[in-house]
mmCIF file of C-alpha atoms in Angstrom:
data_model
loop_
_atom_site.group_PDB
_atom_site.id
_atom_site.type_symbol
_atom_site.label_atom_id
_atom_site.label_comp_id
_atom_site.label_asym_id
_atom_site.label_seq_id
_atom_site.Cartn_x
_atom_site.Cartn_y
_atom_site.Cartn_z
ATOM 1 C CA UNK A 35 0.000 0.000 0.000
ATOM 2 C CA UNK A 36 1.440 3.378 -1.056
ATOM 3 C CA UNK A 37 2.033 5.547 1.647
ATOM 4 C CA UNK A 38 0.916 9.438 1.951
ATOM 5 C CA UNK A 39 4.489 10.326 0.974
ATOM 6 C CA UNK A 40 5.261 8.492 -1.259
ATOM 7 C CA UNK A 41 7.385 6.028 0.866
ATOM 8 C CA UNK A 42 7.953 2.346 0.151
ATOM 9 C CA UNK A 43 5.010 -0.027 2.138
ATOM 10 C CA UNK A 44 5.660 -1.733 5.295
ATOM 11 C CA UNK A 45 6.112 -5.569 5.206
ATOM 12 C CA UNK A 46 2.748 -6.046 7.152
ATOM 13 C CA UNK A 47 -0.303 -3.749 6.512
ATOM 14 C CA UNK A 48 -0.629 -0.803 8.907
ATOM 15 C CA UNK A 49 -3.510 -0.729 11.460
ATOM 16 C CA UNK A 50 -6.654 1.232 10.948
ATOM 17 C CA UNK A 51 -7.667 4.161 12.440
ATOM 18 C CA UNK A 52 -8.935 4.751 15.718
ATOM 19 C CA UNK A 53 -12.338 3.008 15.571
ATOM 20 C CA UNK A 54 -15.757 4.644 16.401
ATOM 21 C CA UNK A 55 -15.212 8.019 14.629
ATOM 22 C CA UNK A 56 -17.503 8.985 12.088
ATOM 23 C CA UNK A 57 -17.270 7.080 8.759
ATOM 24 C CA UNK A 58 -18.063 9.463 6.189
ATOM 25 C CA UNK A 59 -18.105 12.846 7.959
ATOM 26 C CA UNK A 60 -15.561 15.864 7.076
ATOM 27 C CA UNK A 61 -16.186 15.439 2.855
ATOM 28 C CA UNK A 62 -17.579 18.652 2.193
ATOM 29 C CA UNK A 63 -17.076 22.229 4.066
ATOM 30 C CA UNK A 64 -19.558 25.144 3.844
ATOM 31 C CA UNK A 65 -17.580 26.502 0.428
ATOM 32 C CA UNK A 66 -18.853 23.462 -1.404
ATOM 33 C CA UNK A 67 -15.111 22.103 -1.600
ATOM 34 C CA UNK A 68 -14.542 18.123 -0.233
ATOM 35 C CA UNK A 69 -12.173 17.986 2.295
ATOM 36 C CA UNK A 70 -10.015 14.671 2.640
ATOM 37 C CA UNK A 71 -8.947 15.157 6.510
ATOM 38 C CA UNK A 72 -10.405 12.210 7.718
ATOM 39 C CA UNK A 73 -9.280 10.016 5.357
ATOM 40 C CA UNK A 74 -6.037 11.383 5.900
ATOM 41 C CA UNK A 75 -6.352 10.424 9.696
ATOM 42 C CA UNK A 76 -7.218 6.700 8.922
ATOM 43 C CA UNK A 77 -4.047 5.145 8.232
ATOM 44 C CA UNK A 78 -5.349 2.507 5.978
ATOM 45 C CA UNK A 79 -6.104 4.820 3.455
ATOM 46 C CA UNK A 80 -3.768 6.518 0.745
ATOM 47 C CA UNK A 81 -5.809 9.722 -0.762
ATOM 48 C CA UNK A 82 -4.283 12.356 -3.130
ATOM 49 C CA UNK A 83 -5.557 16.093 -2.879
ATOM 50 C CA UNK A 84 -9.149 16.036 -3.657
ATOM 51 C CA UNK A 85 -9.904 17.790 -7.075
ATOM 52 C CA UNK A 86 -12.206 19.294 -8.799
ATOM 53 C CA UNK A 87 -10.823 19.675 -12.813
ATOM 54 C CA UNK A 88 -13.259 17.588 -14.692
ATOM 55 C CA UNK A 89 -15.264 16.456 -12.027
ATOM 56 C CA UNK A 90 -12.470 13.591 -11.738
ATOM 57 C CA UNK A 91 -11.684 11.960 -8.275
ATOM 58 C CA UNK A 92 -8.402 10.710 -7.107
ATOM 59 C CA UNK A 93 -7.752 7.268 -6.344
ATOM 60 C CA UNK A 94 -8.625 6.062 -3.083
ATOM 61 C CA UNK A 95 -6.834 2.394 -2.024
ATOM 62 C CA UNK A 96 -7.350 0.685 0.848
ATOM 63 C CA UNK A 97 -5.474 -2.467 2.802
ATOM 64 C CA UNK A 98 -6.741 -4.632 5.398
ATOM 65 C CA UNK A 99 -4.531 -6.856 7.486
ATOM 66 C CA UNK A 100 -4.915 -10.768 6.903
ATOM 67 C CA UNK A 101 -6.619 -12.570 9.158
ATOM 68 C CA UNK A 102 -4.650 -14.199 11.821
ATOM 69 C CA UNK A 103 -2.961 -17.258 11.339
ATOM 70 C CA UNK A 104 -3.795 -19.800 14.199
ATOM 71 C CA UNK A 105 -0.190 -21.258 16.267
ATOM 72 C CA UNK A 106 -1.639 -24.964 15.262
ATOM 73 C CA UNK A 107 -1.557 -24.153 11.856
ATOM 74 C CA UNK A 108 1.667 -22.542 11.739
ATOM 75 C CA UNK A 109 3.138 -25.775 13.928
ATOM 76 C CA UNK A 110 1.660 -28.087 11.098
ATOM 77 C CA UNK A 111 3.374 -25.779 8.410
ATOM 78 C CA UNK A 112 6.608 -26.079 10.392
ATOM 79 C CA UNK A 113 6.514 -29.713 10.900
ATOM 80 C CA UNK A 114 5.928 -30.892 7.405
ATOM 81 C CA UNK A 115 7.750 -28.399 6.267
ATOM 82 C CA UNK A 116 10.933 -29.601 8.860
ATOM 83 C CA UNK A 117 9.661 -33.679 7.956
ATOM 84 C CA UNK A 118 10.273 -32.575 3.998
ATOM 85 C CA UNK A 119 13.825 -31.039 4.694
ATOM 86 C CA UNK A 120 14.910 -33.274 7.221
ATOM 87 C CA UNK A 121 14.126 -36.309 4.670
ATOM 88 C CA UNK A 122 15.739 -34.633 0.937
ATOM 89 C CA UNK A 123 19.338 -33.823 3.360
ATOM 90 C CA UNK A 124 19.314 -36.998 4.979
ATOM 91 C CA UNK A 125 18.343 -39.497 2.177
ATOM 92 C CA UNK A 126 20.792 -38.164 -0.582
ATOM 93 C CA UNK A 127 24.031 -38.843 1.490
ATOM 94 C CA UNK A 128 22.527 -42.214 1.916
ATOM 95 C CA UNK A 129 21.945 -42.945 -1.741
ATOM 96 C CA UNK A 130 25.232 -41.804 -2.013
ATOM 97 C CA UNK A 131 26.817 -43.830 -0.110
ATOM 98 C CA UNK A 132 24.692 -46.816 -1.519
ATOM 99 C CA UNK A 133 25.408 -45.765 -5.382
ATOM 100 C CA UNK A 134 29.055 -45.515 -4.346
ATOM 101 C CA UNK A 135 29.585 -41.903 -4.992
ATOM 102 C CA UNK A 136 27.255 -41.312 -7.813
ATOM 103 C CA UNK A 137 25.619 -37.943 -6.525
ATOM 104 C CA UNK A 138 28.675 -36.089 -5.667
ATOM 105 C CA UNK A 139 29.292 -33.828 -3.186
ATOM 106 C CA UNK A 140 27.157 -31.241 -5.766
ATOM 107 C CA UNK A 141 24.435 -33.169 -5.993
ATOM 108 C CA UNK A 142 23.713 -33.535 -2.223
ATOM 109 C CA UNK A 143 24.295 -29.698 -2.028
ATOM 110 C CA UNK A 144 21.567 -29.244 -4.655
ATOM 111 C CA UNK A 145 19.434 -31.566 -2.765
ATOM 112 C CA UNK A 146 19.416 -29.890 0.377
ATOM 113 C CA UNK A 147 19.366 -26.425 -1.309
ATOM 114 C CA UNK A 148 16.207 -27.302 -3.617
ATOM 115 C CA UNK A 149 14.254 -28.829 -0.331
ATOM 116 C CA UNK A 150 15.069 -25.746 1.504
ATOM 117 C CA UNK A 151 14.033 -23.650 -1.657
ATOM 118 C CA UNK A 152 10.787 -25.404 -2.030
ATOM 119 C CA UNK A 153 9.153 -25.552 1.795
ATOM 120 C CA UNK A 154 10.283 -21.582 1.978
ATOM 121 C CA UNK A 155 8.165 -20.969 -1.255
ATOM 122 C CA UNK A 156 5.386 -23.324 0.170
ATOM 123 C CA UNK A 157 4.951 -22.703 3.934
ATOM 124 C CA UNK A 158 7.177 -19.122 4.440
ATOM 125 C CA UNK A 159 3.653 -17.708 4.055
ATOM 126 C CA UNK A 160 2.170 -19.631 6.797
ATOM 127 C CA UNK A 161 4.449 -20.619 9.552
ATOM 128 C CA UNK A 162 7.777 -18.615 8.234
ATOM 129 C CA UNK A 163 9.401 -21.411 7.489
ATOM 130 C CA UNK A 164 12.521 -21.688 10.492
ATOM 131 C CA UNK A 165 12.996 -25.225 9.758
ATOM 132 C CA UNK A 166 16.093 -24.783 12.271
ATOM 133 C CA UNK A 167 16.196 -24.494 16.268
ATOM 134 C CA UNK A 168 19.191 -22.162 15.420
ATOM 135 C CA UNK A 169 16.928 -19.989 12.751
ATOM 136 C CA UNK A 170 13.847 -19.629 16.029
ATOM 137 C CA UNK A 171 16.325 -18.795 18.368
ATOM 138 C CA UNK A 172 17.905 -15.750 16.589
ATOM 139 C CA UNK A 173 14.950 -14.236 15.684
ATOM 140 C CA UNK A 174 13.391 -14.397 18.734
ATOM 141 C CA UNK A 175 16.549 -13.070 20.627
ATOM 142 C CA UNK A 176 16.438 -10.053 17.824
ATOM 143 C CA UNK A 177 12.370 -9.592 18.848
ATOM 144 C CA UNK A 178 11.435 -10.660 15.146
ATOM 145 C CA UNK A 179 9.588 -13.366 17.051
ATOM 146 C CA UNK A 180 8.031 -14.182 20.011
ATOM 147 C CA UNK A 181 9.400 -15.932 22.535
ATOM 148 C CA UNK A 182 6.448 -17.650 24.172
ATOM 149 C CA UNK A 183 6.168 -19.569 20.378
ATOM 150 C CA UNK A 184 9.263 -20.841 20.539
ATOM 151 C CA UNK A 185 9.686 -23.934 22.789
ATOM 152 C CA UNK A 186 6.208 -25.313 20.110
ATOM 153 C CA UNK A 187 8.291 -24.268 16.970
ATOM 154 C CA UNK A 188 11.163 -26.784 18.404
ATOM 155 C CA UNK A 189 9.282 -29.033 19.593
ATOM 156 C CA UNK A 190 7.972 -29.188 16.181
ATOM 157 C CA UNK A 191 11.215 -29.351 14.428
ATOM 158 C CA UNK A 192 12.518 -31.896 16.777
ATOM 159 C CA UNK A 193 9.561 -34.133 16.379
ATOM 160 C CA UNK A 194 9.596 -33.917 12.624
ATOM 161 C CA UNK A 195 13.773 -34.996 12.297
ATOM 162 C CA UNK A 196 12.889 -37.839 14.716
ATOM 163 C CA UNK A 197 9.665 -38.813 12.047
ATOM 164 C CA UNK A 198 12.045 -38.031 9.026
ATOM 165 C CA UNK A 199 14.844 -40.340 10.080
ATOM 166 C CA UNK A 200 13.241 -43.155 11.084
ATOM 167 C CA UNK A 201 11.308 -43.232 8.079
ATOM 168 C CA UNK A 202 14.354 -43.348 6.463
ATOM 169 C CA UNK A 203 15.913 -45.965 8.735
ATOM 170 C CA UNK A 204 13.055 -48.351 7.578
ATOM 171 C CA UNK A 205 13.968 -48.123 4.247
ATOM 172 C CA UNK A 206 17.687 -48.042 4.228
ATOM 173 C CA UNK A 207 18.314 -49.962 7.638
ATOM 174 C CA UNK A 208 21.638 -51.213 6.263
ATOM 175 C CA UNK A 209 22.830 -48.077 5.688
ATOM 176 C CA UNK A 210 21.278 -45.446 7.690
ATOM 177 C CA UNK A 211 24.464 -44.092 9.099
ATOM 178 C CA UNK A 212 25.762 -42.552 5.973
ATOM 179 C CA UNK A 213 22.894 -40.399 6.675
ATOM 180 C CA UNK A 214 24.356 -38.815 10.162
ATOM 181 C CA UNK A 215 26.786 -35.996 10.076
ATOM 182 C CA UNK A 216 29.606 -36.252 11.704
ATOM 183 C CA UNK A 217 33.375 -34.729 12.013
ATOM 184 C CA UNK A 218 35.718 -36.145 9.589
ATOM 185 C CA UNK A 219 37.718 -33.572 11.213
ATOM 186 C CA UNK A 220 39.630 -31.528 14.557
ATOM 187 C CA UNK A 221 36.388 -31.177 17.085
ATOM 188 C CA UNK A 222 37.715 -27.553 16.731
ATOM 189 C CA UNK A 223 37.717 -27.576 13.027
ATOM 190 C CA UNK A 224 34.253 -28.909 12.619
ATOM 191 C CA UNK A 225 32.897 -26.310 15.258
ATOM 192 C CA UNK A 226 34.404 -23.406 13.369
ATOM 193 C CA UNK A 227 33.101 -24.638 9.717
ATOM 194 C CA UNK A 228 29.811 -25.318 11.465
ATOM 195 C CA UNK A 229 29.572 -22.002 13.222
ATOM 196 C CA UNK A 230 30.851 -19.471 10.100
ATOM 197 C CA UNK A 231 28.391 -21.552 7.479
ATOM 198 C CA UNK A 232 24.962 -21.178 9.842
ATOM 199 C CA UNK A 233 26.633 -17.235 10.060
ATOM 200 C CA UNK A 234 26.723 -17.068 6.341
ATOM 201 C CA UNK A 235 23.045 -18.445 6.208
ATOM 202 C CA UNK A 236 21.616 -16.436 9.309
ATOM 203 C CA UNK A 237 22.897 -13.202 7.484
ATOM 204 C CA UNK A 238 21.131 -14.151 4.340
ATOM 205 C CA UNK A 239 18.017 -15.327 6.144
ATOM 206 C CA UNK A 240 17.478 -12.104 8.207
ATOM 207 C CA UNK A 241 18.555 -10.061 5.188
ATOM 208 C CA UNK A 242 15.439 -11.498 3.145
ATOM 209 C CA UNK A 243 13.142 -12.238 6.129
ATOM 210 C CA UNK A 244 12.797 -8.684 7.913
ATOM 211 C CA UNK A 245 14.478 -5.806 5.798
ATOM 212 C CA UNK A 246 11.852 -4.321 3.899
ATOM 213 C CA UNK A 247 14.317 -3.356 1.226
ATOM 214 C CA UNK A 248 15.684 -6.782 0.539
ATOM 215 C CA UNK A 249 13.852 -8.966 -2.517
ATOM 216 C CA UNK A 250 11.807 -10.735 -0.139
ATOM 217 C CA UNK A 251 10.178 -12.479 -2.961
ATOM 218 C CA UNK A 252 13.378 -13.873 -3.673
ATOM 219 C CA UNK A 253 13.717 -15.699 -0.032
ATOM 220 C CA UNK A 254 13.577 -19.139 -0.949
ATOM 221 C CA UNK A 255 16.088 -18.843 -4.120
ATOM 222 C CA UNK A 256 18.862 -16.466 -1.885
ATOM 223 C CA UNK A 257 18.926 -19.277 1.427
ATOM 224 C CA UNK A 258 18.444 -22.383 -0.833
ATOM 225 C CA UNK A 259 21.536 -21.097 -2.963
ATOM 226 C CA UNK A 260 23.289 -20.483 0.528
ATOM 227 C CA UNK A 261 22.289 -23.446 1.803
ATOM 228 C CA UNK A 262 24.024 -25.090 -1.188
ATOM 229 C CA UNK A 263 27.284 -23.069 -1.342
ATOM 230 C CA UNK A 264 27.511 -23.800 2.134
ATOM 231 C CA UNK A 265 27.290 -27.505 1.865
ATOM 232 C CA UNK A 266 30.353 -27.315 -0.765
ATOM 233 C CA UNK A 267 32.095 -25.852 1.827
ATOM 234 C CA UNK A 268 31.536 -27.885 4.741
ATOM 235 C CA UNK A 269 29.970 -31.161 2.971
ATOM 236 C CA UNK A 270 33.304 -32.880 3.194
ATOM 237 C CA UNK A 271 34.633 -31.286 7.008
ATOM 238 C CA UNK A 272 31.297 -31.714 8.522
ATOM 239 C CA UNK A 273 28.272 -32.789 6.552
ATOM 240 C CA UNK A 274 27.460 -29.103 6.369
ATOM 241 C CA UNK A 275 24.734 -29.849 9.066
ATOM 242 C CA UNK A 276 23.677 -25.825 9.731
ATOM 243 C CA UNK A 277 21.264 -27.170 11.529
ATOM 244 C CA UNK A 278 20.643 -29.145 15.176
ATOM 245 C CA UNK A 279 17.590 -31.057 14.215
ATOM 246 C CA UNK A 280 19.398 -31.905 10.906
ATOM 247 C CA UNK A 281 21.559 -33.848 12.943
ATOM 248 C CA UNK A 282 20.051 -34.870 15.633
ATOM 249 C CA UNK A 283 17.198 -36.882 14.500
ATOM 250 C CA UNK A 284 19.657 -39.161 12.141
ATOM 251 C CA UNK A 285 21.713 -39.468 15.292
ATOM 252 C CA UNK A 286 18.769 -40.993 16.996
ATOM 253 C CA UNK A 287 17.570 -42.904 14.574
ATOM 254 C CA UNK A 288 20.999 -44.330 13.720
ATOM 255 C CA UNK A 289 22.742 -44.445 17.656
ATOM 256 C CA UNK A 290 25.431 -42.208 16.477
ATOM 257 C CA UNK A 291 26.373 -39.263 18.769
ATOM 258 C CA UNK A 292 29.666 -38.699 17.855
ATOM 259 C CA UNK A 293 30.915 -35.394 18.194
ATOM 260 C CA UNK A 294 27.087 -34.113 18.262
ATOM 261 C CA UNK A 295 27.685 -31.342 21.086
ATOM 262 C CA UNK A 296 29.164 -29.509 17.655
ATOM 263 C CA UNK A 297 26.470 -29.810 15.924
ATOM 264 C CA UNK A 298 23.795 -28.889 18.997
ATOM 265 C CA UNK A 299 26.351 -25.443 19.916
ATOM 266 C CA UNK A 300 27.763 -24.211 16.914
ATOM 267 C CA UNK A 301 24.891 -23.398 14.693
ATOM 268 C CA UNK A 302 23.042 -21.376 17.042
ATOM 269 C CA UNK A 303 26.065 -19.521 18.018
ATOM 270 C CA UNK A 304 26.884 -18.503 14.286
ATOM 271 C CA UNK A 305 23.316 -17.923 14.034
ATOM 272 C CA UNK A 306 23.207 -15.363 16.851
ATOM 273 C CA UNK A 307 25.764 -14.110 15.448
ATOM 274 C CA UNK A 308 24.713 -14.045 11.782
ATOM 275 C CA UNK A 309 21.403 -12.069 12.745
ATOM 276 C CA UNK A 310 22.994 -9.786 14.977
ATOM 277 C CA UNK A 311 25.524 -8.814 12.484
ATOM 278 C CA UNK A 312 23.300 -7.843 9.512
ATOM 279 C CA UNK A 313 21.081 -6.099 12.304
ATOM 280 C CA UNK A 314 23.919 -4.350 13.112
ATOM 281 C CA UNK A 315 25.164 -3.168 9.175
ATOM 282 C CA UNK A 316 21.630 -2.630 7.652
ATOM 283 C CA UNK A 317 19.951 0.477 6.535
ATOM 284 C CA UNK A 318 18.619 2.720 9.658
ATOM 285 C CA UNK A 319 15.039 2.923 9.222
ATOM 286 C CA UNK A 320 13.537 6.460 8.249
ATOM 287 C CA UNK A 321 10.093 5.667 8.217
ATOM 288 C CA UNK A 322 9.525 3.516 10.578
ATOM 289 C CA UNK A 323 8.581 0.632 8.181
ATOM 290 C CA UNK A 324 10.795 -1.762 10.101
ATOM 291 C CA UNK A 325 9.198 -2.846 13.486
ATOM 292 C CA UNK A 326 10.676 -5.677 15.013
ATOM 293 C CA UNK A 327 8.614 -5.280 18.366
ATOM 294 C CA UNK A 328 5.383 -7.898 18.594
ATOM 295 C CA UNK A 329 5.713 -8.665 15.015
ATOM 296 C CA UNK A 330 6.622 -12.112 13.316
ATOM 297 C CA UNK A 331 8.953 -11.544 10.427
ATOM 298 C CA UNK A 332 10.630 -14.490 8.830
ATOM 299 C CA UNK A 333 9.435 -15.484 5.249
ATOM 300 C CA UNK A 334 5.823 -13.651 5.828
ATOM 301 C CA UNK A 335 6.254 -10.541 3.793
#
């Protein structure tokens, strides 16, 4: 919705006037001319200067907020959406390992990057798409999301990676572990490829998910493709895990631990750390477009 001047809308429709004021009073004064002051007072609507050249009338738009989104719905979103992630990054290193190689290092980096692509561009809308403990965590520790929602949005993710990998594990019981990520490295190496790759994808996440001049309908595209460069990175090191529930529920399902207090530490300390860095370098916000307090950013734009 275009503002009165002129500025760039807000991610999330403004909220109405006051209510209970008169709906239609204030259009004409005792000169015959229409007056436009209380349309001017209800934020929802964007009037130009009445006029009177050709009898023509300016353009009068008007926005109303969505209707709420219930927290059951947006746990559903967030648990298929988690089961559907959790699944495409777990089962390609495991037809890897059982085609001896054949999808490359690449190919499970496209994997992962595609699934991630494809629940943000399917669910962003309704639960905002975290997918990732680490992901919840730093926005609700930058107030882009509430805190009382988070232990449910965990829960969910947790519960989906546990579904995910056993699901898995009864159809590749032999070989479920090549599934689990691991060090193939230093415990200190693996924590510091861990922790600057869930940076790299916390700065691109927050960048797209709550600056109202980033492409925000270009969210699922920018983190898939970081989710994929990252995996080149780290595949080999680490599994390029970025996530705690991406390694914990293969864990589980396969009795593999080792090295997992990596994998539960690093990624939401680079993802603290991601978030608070671009909050730190963006844009300051002029007109007050940008309101982190009580509202739920993410992939919702």
């Amino acid at each position: 919705m275009e503002g009165e001047d002129g500025a760039s809308a807000p991610s999330t429709p403004v909220t109405p006037g006051t209510p209970g004021a008169p709906l239609f009073g204030g259009f004409r004064n005792g000169n015959g001319r229409r007056s436009s002051s209380l349309l001017r007072s209800c934020k929802c609507f964007s009037v130009e200067a009445w006029s009177l050249e050709e009898g023509a009338l300016p353009p009068v738009s008007c926005a109303l907020p969505p209707p709420p989104i219930s927290l059951l719905r947006k746990v559903g979103a967030e648990f298929i959406g988690t089961l559907i992630l959790i699944f495409a990054g777990t089962a390609t290193p495991i037809v890897n390992e059982k085609s001896e190689g054949a999808e490359t290092l690449l190919g499970m980096a496209a994997s992962s990057g595609l699934a991630v692509m494809i629940v943000i561009l399917s669910t962003g809308h309704i639960s905002g798409a975290h997918l990732n403990p680490s992901v919840t965590i730093a926005f609700a520790a930058l107030r882009h999301f509430p805190w009382k929602h988070v232990p449910v949005y965990i829960g969910a993710q947790v519960i989906a990676s546990i579904c995910a990998s056993f699901i898995l594990k009864a159809i590749f019981e032999p070989i479920m572990g090549g599934g689990v990520t691991v060090p193939r490295v230093e415990y200190a190496q693996a924590f510091a490829l861990e922790f600057i790759i869930t940076f790299n994808l916390m700065f691109v996440v927050t960048a797209v998910a709550t600056d109202t001049r980033a492409v925000g309908e270009l969210a699922g595209i920018a983190v898939g493709a970081t989710v994929m460069l990252n995996i080149l990175i780290a595949g080999e090191s680490t599994g390029g895990s970025m996530n705690p529930v991406r390694t914990l529920g293969p864990a589980i399902a396969a009795n593999n631990y080792r090295g997992i207090w990596v994998y539960l530490t690093a990624p939401i300390l680079g993802a603290l750390a991601g978030a608070g860095v671009y909050s730190a370098v963006k844009l300051p916000d002029d007109d007050r477009h940008d309101k982190p307090l009580g509202g739920e950013h993410s992939f919702r734009r």
